[in-house]
Short mmCIF file of C-alpha atoms and ligand atoms in Angstrom, two decimals:
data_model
loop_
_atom_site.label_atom_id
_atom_site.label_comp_id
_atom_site.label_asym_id
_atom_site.label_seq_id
_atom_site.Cartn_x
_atom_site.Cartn_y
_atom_site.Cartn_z
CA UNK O 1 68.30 -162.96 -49.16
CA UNK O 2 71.09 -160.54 -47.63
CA UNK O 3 72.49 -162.12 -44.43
CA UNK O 4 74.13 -159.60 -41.64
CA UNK O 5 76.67 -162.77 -41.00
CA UNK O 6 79.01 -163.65 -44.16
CA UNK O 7 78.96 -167.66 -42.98
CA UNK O 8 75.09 -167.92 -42.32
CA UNK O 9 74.29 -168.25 -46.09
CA UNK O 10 77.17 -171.71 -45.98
CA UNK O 11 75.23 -172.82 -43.65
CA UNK O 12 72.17 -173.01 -46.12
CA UNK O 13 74.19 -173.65 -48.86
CA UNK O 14 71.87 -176.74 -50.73
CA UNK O 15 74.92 -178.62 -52.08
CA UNK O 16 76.41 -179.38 -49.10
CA UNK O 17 73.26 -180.37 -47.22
CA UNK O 18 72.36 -182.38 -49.61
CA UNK O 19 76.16 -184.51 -49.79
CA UNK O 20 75.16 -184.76 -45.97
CA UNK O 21 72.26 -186.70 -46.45
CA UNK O 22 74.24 -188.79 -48.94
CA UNK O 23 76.60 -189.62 -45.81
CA UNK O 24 73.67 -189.95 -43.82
CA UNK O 25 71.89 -192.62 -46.17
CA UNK O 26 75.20 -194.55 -46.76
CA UNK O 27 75.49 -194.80 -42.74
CA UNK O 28 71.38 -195.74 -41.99
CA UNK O 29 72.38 -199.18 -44.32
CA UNK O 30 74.03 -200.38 -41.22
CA UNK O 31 71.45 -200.10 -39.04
CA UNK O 32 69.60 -202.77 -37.93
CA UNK O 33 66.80 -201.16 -37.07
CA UNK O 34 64.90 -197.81 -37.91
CA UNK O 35 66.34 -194.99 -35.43
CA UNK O 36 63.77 -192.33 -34.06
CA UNK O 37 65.57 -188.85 -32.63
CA UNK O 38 63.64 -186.18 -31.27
CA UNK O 39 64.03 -182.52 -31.60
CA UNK O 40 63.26 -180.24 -28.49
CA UNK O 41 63.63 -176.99 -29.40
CA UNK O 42 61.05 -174.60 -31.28
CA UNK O 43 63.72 -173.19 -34.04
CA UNK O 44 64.95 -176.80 -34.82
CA UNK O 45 61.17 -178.36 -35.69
CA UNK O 46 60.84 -174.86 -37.73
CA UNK O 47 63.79 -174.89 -39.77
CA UNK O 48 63.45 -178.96 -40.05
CA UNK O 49 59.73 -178.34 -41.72
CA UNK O 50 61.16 -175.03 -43.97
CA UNK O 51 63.93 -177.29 -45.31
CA UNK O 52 61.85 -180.42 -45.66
CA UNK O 53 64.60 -182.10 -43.91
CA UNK O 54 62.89 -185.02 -43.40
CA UNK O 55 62.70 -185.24 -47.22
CA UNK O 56 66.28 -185.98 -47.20
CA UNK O 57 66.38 -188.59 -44.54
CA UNK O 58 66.10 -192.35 -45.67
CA UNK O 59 63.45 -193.99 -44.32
CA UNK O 60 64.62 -196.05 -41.25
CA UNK O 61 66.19 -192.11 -39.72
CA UNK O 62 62.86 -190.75 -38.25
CA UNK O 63 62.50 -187.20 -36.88
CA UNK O 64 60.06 -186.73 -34.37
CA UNK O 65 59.32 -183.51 -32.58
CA UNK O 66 58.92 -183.17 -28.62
CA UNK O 67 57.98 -180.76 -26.03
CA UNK O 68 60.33 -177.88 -27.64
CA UNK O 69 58.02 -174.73 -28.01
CA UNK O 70 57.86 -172.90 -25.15
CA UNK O 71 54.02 -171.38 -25.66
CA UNK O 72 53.08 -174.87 -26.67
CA UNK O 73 53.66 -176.44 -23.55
CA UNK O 74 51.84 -173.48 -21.37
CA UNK O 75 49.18 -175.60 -19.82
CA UNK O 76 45.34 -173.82 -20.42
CA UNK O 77 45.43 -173.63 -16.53
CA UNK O 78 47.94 -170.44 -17.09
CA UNK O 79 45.93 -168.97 -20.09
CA UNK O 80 43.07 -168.84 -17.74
CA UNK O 81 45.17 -167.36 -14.42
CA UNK O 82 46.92 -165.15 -17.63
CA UNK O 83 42.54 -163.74 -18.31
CA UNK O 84 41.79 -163.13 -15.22
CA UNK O 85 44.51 -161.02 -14.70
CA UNK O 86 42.77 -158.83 -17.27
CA UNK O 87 39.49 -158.58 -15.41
CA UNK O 88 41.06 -155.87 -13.21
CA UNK O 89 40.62 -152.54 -15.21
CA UNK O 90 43.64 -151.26 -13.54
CA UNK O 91 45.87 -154.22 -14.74
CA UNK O 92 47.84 -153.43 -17.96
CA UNK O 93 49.12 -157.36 -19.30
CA UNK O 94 52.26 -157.06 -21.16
CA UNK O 95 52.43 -160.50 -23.29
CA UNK O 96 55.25 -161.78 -26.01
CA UNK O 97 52.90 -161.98 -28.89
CA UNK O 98 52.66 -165.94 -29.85
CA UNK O 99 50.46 -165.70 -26.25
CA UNK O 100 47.42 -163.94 -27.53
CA UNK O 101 45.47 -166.59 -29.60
CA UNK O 102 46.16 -169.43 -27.53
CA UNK O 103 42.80 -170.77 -26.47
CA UNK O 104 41.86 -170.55 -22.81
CA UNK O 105 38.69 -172.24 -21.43
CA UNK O 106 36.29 -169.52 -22.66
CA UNK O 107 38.35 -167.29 -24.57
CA UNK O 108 41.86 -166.13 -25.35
CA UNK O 109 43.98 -162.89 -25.01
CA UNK O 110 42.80 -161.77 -28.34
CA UNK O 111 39.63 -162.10 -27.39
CA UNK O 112 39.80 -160.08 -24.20
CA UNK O 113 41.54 -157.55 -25.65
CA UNK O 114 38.95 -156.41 -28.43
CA UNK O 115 36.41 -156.40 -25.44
CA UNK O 116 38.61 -153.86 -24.10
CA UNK O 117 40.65 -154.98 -21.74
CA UNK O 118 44.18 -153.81 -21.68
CA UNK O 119 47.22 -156.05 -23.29
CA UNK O 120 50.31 -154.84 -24.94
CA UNK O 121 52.55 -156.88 -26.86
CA UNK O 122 55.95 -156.50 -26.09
CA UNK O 123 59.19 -157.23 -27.50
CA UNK O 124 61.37 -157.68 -24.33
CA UNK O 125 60.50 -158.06 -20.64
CA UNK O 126 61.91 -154.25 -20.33
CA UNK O 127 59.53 -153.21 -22.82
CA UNK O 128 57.14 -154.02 -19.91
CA UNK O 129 59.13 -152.30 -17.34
CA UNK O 130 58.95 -148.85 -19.27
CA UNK O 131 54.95 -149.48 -19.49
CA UNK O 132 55.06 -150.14 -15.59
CA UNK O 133 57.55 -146.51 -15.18
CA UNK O 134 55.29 -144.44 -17.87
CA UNK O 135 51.79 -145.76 -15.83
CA UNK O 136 52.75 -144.86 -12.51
CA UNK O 137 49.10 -144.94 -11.20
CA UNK O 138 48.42 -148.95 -13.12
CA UNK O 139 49.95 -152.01 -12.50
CA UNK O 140 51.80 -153.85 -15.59
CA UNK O 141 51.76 -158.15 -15.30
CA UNK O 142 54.13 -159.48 -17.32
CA UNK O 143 53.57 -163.32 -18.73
CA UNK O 144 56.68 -164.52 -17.88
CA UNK O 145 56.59 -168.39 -19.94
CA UNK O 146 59.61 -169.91 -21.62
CA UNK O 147 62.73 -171.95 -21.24
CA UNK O 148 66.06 -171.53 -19.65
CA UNK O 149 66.74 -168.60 -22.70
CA UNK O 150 64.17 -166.18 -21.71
CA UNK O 151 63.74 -167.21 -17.71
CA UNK O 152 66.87 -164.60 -17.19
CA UNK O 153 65.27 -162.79 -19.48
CA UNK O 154 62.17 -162.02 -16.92
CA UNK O 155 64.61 -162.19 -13.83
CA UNK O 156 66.76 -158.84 -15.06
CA UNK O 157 63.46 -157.22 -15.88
CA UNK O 158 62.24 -158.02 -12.42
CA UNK O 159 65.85 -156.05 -11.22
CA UNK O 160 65.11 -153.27 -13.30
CA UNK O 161 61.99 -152.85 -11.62
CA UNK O 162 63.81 -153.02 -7.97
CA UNK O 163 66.41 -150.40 -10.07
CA UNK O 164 64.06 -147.99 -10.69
CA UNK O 165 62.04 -148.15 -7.55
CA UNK O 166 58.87 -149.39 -9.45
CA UNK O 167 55.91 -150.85 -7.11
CA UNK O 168 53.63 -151.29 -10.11
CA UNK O 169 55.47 -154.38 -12.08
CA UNK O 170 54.59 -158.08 -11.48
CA UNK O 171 55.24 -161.36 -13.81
CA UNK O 172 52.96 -164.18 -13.58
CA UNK O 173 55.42 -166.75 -13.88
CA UNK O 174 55.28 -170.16 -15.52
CA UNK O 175 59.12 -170.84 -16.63
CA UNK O 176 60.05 -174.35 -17.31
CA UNK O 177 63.29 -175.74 -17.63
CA UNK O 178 64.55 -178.45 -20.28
CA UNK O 179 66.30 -181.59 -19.70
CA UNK O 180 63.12 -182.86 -16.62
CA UNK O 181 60.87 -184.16 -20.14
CA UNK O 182 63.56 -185.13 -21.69
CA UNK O 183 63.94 -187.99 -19.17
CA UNK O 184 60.12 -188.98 -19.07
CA UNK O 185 60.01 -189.37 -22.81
CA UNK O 186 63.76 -191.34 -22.75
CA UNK O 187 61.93 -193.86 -20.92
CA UNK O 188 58.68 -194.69 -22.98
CA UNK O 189 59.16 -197.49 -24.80
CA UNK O 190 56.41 -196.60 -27.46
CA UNK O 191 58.31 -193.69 -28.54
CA UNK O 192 61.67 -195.78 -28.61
CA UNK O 193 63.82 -192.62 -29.07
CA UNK O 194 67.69 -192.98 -30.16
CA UNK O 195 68.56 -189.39 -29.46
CA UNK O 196 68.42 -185.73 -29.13
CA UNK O 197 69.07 -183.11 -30.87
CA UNK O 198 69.37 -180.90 -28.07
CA UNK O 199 68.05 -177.17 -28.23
CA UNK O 200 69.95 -174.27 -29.94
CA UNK O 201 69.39 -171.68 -27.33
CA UNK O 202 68.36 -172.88 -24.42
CA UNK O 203 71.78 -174.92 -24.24
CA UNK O 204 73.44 -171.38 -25.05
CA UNK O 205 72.33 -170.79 -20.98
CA UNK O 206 72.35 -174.24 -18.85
CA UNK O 207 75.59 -175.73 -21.25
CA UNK O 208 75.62 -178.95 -23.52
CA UNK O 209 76.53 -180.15 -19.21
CA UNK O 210 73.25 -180.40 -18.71
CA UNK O 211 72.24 -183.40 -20.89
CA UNK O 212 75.00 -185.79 -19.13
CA UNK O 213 72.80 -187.57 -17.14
CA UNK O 214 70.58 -188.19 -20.21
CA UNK O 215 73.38 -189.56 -21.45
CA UNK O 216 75.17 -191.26 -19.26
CA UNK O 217 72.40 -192.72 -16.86
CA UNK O 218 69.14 -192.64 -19.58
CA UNK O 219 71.99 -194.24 -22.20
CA UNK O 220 70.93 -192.00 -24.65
CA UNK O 221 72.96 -189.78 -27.51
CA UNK O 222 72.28 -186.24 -27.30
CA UNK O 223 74.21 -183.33 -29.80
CA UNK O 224 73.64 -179.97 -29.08
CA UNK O 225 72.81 -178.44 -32.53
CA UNK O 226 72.10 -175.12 -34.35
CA UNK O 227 69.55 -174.94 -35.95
CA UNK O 228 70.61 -174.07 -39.93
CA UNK O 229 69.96 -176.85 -42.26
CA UNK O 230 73.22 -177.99 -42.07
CA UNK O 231 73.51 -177.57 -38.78
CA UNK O 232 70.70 -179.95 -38.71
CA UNK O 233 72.14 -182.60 -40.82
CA UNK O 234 75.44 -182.49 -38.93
CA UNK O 235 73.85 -183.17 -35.82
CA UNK O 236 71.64 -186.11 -37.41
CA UNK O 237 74.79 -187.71 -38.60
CA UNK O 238 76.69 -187.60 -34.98
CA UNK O 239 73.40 -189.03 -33.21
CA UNK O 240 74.01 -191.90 -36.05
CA UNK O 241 77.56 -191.75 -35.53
CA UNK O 242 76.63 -192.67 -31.93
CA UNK O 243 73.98 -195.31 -32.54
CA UNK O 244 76.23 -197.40 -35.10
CA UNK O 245 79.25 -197.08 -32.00
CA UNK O 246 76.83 -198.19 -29.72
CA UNK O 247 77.74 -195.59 -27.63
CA UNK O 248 75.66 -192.33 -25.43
CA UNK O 249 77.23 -189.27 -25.38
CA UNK O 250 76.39 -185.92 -25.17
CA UNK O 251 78.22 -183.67 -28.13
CA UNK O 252 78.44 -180.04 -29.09
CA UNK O 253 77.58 -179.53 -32.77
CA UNK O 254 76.90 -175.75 -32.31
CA UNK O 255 80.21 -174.74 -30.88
CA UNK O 256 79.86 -171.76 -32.03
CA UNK O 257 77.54 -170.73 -29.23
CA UNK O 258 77.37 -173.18 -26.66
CA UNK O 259 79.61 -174.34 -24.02
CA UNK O 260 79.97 -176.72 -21.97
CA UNK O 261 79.01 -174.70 -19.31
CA UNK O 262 76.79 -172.56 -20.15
CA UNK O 263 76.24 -168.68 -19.52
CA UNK O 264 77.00 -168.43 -16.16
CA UNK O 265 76.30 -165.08 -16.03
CA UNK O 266 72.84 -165.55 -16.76
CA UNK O 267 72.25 -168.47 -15.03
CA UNK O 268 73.23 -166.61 -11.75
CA UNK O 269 70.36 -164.18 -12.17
CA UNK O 270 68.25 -166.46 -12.83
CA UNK O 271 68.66 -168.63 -9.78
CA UNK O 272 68.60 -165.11 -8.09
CA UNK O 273 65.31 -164.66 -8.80
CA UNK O 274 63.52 -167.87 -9.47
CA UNK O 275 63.64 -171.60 -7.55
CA UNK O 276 62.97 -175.00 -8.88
CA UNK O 277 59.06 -176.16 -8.22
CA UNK O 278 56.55 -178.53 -9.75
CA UNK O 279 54.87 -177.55 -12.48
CA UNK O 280 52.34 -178.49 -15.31
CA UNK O 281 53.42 -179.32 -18.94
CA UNK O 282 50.80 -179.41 -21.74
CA UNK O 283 50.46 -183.17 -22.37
CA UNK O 284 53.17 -184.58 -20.00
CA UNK O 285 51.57 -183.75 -16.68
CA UNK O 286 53.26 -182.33 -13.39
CA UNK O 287 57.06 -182.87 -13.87
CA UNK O 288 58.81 -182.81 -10.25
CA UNK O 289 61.50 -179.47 -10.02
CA UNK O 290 60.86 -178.89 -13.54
CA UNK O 291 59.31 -175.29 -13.28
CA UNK O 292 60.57 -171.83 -12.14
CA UNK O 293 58.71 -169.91 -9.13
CA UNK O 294 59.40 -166.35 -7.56
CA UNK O 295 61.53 -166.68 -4.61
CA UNK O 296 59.74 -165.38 -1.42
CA UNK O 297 62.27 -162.30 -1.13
CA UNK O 298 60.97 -160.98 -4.59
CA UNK O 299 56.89 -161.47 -3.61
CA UNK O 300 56.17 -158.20 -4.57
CA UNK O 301 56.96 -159.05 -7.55
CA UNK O 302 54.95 -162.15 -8.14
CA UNK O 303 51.11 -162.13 -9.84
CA UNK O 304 50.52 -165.33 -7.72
CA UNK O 305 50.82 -163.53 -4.70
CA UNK O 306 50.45 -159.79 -5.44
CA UNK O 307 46.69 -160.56 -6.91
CA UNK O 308 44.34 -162.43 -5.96
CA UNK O 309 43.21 -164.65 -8.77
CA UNK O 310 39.88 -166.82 -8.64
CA UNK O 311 40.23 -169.15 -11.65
CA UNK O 312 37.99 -172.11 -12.37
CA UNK O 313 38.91 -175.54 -13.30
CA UNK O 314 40.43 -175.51 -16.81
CA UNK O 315 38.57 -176.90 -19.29
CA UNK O 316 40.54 -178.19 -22.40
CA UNK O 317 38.98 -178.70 -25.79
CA UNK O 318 38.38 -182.41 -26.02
CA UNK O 319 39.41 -182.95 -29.91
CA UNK O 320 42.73 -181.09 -29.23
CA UNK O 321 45.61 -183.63 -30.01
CA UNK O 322 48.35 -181.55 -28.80
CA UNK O 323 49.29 -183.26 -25.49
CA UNK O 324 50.24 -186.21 -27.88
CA UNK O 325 51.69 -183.98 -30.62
CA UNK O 326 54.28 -182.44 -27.88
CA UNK O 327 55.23 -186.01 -27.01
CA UNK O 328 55.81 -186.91 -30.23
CA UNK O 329 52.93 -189.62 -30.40
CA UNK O 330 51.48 -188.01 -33.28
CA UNK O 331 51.86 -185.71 -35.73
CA UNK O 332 49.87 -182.94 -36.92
CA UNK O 333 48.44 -184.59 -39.75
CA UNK O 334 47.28 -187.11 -37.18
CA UNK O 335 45.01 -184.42 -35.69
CA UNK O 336 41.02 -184.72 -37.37
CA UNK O 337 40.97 -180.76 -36.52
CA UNK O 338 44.68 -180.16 -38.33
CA UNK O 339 43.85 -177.62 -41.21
CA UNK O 340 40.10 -177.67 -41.44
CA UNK O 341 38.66 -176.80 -37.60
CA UNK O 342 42.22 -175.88 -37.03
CA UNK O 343 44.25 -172.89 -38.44
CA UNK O 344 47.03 -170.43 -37.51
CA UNK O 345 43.53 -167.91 -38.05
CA UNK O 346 41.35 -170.12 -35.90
CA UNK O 347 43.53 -171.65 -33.57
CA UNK O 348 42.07 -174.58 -31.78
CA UNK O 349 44.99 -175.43 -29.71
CA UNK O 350 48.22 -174.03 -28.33
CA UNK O 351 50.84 -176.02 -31.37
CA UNK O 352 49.00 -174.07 -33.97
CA UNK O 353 49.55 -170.46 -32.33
CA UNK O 354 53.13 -170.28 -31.69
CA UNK O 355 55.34 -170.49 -35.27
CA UNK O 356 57.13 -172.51 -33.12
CA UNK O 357 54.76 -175.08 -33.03
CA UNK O 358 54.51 -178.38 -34.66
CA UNK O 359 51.32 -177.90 -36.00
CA UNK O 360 52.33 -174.26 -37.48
CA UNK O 361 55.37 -175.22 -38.67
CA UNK O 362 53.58 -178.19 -40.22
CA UNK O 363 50.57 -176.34 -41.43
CA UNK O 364 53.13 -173.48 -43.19
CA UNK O 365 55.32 -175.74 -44.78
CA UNK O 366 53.72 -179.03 -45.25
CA UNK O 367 55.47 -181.93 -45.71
CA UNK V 1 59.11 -166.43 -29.00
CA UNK V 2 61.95 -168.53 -28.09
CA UNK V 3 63.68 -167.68 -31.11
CA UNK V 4 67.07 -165.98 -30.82
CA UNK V 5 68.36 -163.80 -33.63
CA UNK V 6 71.78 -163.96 -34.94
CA UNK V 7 73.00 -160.20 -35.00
CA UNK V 8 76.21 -157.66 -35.25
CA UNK V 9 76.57 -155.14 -32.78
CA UNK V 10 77.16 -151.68 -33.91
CA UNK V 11 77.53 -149.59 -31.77
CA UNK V 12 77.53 -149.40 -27.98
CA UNK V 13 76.72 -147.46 -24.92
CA UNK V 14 77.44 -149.20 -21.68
CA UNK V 15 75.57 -152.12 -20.74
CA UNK V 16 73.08 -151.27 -24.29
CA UNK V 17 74.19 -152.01 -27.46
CA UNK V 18 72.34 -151.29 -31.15
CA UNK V 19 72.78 -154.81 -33.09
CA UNK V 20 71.58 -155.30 -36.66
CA UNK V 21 71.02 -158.13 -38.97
CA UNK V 22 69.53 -157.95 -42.43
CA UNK V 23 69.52 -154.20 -42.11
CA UNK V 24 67.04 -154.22 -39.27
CA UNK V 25 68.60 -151.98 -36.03
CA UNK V 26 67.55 -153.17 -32.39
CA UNK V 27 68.60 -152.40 -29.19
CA UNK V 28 69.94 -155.34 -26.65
CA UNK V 29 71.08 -155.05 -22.97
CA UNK V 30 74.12 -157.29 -22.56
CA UNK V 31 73.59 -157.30 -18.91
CA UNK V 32 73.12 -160.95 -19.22
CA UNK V 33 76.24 -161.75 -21.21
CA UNK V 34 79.70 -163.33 -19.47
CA UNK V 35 82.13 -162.09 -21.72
CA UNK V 36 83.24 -158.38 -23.04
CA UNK V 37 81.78 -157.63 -26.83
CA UNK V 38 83.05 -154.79 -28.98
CA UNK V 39 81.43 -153.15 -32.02
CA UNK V 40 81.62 -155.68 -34.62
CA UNK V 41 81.27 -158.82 -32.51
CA UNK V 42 78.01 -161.42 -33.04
CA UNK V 43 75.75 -161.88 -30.75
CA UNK V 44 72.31 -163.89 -30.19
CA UNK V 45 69.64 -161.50 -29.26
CA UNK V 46 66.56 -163.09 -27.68
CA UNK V 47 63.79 -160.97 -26.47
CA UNK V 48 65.83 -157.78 -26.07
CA UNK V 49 69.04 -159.61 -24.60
CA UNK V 50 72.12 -160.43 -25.63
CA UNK V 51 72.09 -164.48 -24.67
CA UNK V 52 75.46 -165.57 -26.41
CA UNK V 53 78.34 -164.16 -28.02
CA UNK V 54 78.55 -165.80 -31.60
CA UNK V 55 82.21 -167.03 -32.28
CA UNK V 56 83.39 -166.48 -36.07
CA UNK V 57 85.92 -168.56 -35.76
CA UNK V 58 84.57 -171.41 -34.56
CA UNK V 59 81.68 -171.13 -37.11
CA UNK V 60 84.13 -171.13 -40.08
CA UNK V 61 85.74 -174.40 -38.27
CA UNK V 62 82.99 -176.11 -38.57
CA UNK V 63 81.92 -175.07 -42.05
CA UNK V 64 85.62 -176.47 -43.09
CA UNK V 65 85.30 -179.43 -40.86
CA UNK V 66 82.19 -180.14 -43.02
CA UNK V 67 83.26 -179.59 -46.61
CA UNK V 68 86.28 -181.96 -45.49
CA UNK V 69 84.10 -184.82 -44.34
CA UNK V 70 81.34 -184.49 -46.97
CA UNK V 71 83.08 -183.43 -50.39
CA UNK V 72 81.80 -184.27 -53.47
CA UNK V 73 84.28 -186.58 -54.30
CA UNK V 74 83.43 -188.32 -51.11
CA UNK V 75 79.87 -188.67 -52.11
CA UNK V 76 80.04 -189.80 -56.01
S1 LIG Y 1 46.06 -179.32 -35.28
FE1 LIG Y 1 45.23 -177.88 -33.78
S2 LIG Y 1 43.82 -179.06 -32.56
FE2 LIG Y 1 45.13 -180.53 -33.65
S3 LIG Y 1 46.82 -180.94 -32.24
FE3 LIG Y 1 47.47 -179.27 -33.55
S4 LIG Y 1 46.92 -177.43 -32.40
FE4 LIG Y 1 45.78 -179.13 -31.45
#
């Protein structure tokens, strides 16, 4: 494979990952007892299943994926609000793609769409502004769902619109942000968790800052890590670096880019735009101020308020494991519908639809 | 969709620049970005945005920082 960046392919490069988990094996002989650290971020449970990383890992140095995929942990209540918005004739919804198979309570995006409603897949948010400017006489609703990455993301599209005097743009917003389940899982005992590797990306915007408290008041080790495979490994070996100290800090593997404090830049937009609230995760429940809503100044621009959407209770489908999947409870192969009821084709819950997901990752790669 | 691609701006026009990685071109606002970028500079694109700059040096730090700690000679 040809790389744009000369240092990318060293990153890959097998012999070195594999003297890492060498050093990493030599190290787990001191432990006393088997270590389980959790990856929250999308690209690091893909790139851990591509690599087989936990192929390399001696067995007492567990790997256990969380909450980390940002389509995974859209609760079905938002796929539904996300369908109804689609009932309206004169609604175009502009979607990231991973959003159209997820199952809702009767259908799913995909499903709406080849009855004829209305959905374009766009790249970027202002990929939805230009559909809003070129349909003048429509209105485009964005599905605005991620992390702290694409939150700013939404917010800038939302100043575009105010930019270019458009009346006709709205985002139905369901933003989360990443170190609130981080604490609830640092504190159940069944999962016993020994650190983080903290996300790639999102840290890129809130800064490897964030995690202190999980650190310093949750006593856990967190290292903010890329996500190439030795990336990977590197950050393994500081979180048992840490453990064998006895100490709980957070780290920066991924210095090349994250900071300590983040993009403030972006951040600033975003807290323009958007205000902490409750909201819903897929399998963990309501998490207090872990959610992003429209701030009152910019209710023109929000779905919630602009439309009026009559949505029933959501109605989840009972065999799904994926609540305990994103908590890291089980793992795919855990699931009775993983690979037969269950496919990246057939979809029967959110962790197969998004390549981010566990169960895709899992299902692509095996292992 | 929360992946961010590593990518190496080539050309630019104001607050838009035209990034490319593996020979694939793609436009990026860096409206979101803190610091100045210049044709040739890395950058993280994630959904049409420029997120992070990517720093070349520090990349080849760590690359060296790892060969030093885990050297074959270390490991037989
Ligand atoms: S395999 Fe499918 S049904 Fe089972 S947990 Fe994963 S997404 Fe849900």
């Amino acid at each position: 494979m040809k790389h744009g960046m000369k240092f990318q392919d060293e990153f890959r490069d097998r012999g070195l990952v594999q003297n890492m988990a060498a050093n990493i094996r030599t190290m787990a002989q001191r432990l006393t007892s088997p270590v389980n650290f959790m990856e929250v971020c999308g690209t690091h449970t893909m790139s851990i299943y591509q690599y087989g990383i936990r192929t390399l890992l001696p067995e007492n140095v567990r790997l256990v994926s969380g909450p980390g995929c940002p389509v995974c942990v859209t609760p079905i209540g938002y796929i539904d609000r996300a369908l109804a918005c689609t009932t309206d004739r004169d609604n175009i919804v502009a979607t990231f793609g991973d959003m159209l198979r997820v199952p809702g309570s009767g259908s799913s995006l995909m499903e709406k769409r080849a009855g004829g409603a209305d959905i374009r897949i766009v790249y970027s948010p202002l990929d939805a502004v230009a559909l809003a400017k070129n349909n003048p006489d429509r209105r485009v609703v964005f599905l605005g769902v991620g992390f702290e990455t694409t939150a700013p993301t939404i917010a800038a599209s939302i100043l575009e619109a105010i930019r270019l005097g458009l009346k006709n743009y709205c985002v139905l917003a369901a933003h989360k942000t990443m170190p609130a389940p981080m604490e609830i899982l640092t504190a159940d005992p069944e999962l016993n968790l020994k650190g983080y590797l903290c996300p790639a990306h999102v840290s890129t915007i809130i800064g490897a800052a964030a995690y202190r408290p999980l650190a310093e008041v949750h006593h856990i080790p967190c290292v903010v890590t890329g996500f190439e495979p030795a990336d990977v490994m590197q950050g393994i070996e500081m979180l048992l670096a840490q453990n064998l100290r006895g100490e709980s800090r957070v780290e920066i593997q991924y210095s090349r880019a994250v900071s300590w404090d983040g993009n403030p830049k972006a951040l600033a937009i975003l807290h323009r735009l958007f205000e902490p609230c409750d909201a819903v995760w897929r399998g963990l429940g309501v998490l207090p101020g872990s959610g992003l809503a429209i701030r009152e100044e910019y209710a023109d621009f929000d779905a919630e308020r602009a439309l009026t959407l009559d949505v029933p209770e959501a109605a989840e489908n009972p065999a799904c494991r994926c609540g305990e999947v994103l908590k890291g409870k089980l793992t795919p192969f855990d699931c009775p519908l993983f690979a037969s009821h269950c496919t990246p084709e057939t979809p029967a819950g959110a962790c197969m639809v998004s390549s981010e997901g566990t169960c895709s990752a899992a299902y692509k790669y095996g292992r | 969709m929360c992946l961010g691609v590593p990518m190496k701006i080539v050309s630019r026009d104001g607050d838009t620049v035209v990034a490319e990685v593996d020979g694939v071109q793609r436009e990026a606002s860096i409206m979101l970005l803190n610091e100045e970028v210049a044709v040739g500079d890395y950058i993280i694109v994630h959904a049409g945005f420029a997120i992070s700059r990517l720093d070349e040096e520090y990349a080849e730090e760590t690359l060296s920082l790892m060969r030093e700690v885990f050297s074959e000679e270390d490991m037989a």
